[in-house]
Short mmCIF file of the N, C-alpha and C atoms (twelve columns), coordinates in Angstrom:
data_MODEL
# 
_entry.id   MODEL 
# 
loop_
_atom_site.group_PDB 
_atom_site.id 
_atom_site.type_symbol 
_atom_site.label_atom_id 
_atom_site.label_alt_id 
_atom_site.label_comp_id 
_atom_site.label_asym_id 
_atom_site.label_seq_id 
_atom_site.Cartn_x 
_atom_site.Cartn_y 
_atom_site.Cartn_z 
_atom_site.pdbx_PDB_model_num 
ATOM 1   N N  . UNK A 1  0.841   -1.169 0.000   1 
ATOM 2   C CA . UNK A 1  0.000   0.000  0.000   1 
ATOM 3   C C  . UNK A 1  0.891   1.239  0.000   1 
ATOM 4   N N  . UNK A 2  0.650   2.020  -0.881  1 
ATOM 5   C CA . UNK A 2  1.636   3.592  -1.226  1 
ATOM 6   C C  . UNK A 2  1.168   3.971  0.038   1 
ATOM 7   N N  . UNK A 3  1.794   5.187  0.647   1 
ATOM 8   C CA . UNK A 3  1.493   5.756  1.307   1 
ATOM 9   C C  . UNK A 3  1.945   7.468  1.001   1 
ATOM 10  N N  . UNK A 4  2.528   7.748  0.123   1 
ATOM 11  C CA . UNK A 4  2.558   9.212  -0.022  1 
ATOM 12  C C  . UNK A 4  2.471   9.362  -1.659  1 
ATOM 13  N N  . UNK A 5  2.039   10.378 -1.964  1 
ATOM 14  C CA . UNK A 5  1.533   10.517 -3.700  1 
ATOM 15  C C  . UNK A 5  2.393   10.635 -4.361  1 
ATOM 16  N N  . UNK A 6  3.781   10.627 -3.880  1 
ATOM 17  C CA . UNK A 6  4.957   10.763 -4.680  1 
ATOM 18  C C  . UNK A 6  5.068   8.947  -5.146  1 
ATOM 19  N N  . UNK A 7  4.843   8.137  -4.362  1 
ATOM 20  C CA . UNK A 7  5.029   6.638  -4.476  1 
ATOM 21  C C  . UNK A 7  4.136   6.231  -5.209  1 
ATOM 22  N N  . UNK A 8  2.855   6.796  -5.205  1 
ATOM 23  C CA . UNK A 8  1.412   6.454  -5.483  1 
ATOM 24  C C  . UNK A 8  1.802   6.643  -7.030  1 
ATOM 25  N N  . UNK A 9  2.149   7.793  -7.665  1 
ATOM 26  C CA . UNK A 9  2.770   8.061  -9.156  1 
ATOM 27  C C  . UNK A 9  3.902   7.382  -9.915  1 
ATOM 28  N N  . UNK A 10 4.597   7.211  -9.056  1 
ATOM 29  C CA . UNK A 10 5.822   6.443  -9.630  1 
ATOM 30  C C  . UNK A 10 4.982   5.002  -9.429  1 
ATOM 31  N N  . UNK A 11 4.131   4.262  -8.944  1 
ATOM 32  C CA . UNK A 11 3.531   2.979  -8.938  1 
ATOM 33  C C  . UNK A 11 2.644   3.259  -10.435 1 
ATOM 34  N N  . UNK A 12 1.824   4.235  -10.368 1 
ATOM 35  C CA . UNK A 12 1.303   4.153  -11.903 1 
ATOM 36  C C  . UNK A 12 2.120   4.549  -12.989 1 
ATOM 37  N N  . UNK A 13 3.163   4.809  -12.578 1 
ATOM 38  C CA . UNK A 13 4.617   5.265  -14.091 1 
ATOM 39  C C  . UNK A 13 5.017   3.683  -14.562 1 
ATOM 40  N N  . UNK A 14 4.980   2.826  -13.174 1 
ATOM 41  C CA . UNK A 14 5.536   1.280  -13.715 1 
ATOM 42  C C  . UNK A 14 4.703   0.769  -14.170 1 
ATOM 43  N N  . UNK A 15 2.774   0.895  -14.375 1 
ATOM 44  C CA . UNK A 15 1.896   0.170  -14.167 1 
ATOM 45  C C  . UNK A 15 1.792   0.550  -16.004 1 
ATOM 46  N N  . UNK A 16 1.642   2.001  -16.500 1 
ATOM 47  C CA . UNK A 16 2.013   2.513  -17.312 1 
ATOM 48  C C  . UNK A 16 2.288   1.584  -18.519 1 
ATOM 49  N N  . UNK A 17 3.996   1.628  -17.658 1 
ATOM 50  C CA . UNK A 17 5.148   0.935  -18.930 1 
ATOM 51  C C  . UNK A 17 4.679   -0.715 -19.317 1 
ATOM 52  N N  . UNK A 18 3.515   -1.161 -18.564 1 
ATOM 53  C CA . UNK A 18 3.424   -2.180 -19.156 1 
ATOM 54  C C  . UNK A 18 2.413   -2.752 -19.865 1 
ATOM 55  N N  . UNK A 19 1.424   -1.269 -20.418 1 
ATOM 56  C CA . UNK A 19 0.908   -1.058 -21.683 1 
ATOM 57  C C  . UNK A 19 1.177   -1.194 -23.023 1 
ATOM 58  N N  . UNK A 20 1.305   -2.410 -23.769 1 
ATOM 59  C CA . UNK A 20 1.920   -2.273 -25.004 1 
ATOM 60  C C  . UNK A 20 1.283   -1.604 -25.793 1 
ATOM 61  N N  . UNK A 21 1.694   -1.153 -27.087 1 
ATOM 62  C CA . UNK A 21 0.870   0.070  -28.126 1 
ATOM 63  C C  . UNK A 21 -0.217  -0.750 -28.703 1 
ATOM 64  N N  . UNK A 22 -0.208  -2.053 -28.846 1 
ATOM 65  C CA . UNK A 22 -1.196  -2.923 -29.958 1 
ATOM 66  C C  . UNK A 22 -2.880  -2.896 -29.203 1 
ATOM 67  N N  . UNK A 23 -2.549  -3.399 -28.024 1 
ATOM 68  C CA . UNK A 23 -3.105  -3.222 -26.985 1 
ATOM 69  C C  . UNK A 23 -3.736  -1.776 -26.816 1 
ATOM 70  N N  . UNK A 24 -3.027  -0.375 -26.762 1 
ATOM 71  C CA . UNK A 24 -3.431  0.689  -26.301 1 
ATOM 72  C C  . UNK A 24 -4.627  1.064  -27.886 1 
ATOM 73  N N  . UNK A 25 -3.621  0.993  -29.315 1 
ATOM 74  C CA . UNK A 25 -4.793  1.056  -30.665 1 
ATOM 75  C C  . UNK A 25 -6.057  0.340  -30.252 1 
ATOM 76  N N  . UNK A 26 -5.834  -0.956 -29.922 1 
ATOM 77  C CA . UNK A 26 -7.001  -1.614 -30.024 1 
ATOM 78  C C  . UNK A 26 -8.159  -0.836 -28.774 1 
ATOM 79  N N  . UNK A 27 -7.725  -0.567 -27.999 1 
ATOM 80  C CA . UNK A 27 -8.732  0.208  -26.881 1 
ATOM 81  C C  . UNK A 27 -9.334  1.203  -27.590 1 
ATOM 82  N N  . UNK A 28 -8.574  1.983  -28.198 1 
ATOM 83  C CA . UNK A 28 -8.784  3.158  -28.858 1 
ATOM 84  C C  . UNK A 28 -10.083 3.227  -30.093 1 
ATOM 85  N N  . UNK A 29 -10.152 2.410  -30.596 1 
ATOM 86  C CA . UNK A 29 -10.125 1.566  -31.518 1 
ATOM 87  C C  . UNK A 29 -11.698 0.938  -31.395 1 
ATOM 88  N N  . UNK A 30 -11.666 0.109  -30.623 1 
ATOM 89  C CA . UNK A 30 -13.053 -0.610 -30.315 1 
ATOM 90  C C  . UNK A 30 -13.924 0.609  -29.552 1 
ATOM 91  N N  . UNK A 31 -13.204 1.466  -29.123 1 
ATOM 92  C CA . UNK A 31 -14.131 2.424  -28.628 1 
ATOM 93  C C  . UNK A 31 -14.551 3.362  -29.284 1 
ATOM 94  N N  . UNK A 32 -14.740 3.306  -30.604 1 
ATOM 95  C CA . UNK A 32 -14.765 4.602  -31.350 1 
ATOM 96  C C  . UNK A 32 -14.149 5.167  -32.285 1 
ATOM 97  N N  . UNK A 33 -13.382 5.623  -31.990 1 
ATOM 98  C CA . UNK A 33 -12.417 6.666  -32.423 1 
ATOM 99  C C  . UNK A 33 -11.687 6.785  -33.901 1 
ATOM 100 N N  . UNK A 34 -12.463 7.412  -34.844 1 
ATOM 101 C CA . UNK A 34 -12.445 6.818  -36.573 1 
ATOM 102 C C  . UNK A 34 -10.886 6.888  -36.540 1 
ATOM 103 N N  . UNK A 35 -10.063 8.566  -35.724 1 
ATOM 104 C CA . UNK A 35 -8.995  8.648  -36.072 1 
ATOM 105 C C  . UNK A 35 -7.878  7.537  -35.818 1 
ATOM 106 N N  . UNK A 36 -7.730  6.560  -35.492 1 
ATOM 107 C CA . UNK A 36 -7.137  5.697  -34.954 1 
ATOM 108 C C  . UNK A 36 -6.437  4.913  -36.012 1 
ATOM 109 N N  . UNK A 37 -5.492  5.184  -36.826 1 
ATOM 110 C CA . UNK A 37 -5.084  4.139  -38.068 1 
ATOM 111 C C  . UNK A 37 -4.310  3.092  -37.391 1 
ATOM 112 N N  . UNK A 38 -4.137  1.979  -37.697 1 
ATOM 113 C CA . UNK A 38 -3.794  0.427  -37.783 1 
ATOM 114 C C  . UNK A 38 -2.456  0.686  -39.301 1 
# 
């Protein structure tokens, strides 16, 4: 459990990096968004 918001950010900076891009289009993607090229 973070306990100060400086930790709390750097926990979502690592959580972040392990978003791949194929993954992030496809969110983008199924939700809408015409601009989204593949």
């Amino acid at each position: 459990q973070k306990r100060t918001v400086e930790d709390t950010w750097r926990h979502i900076g690592h959580l972040v990096e392990t978003i791949e891009a194929a993954e992030c289009m496809n969110y983008f993607a199924n939700a809408g968004y015409a601009s989204v090229k593949t």
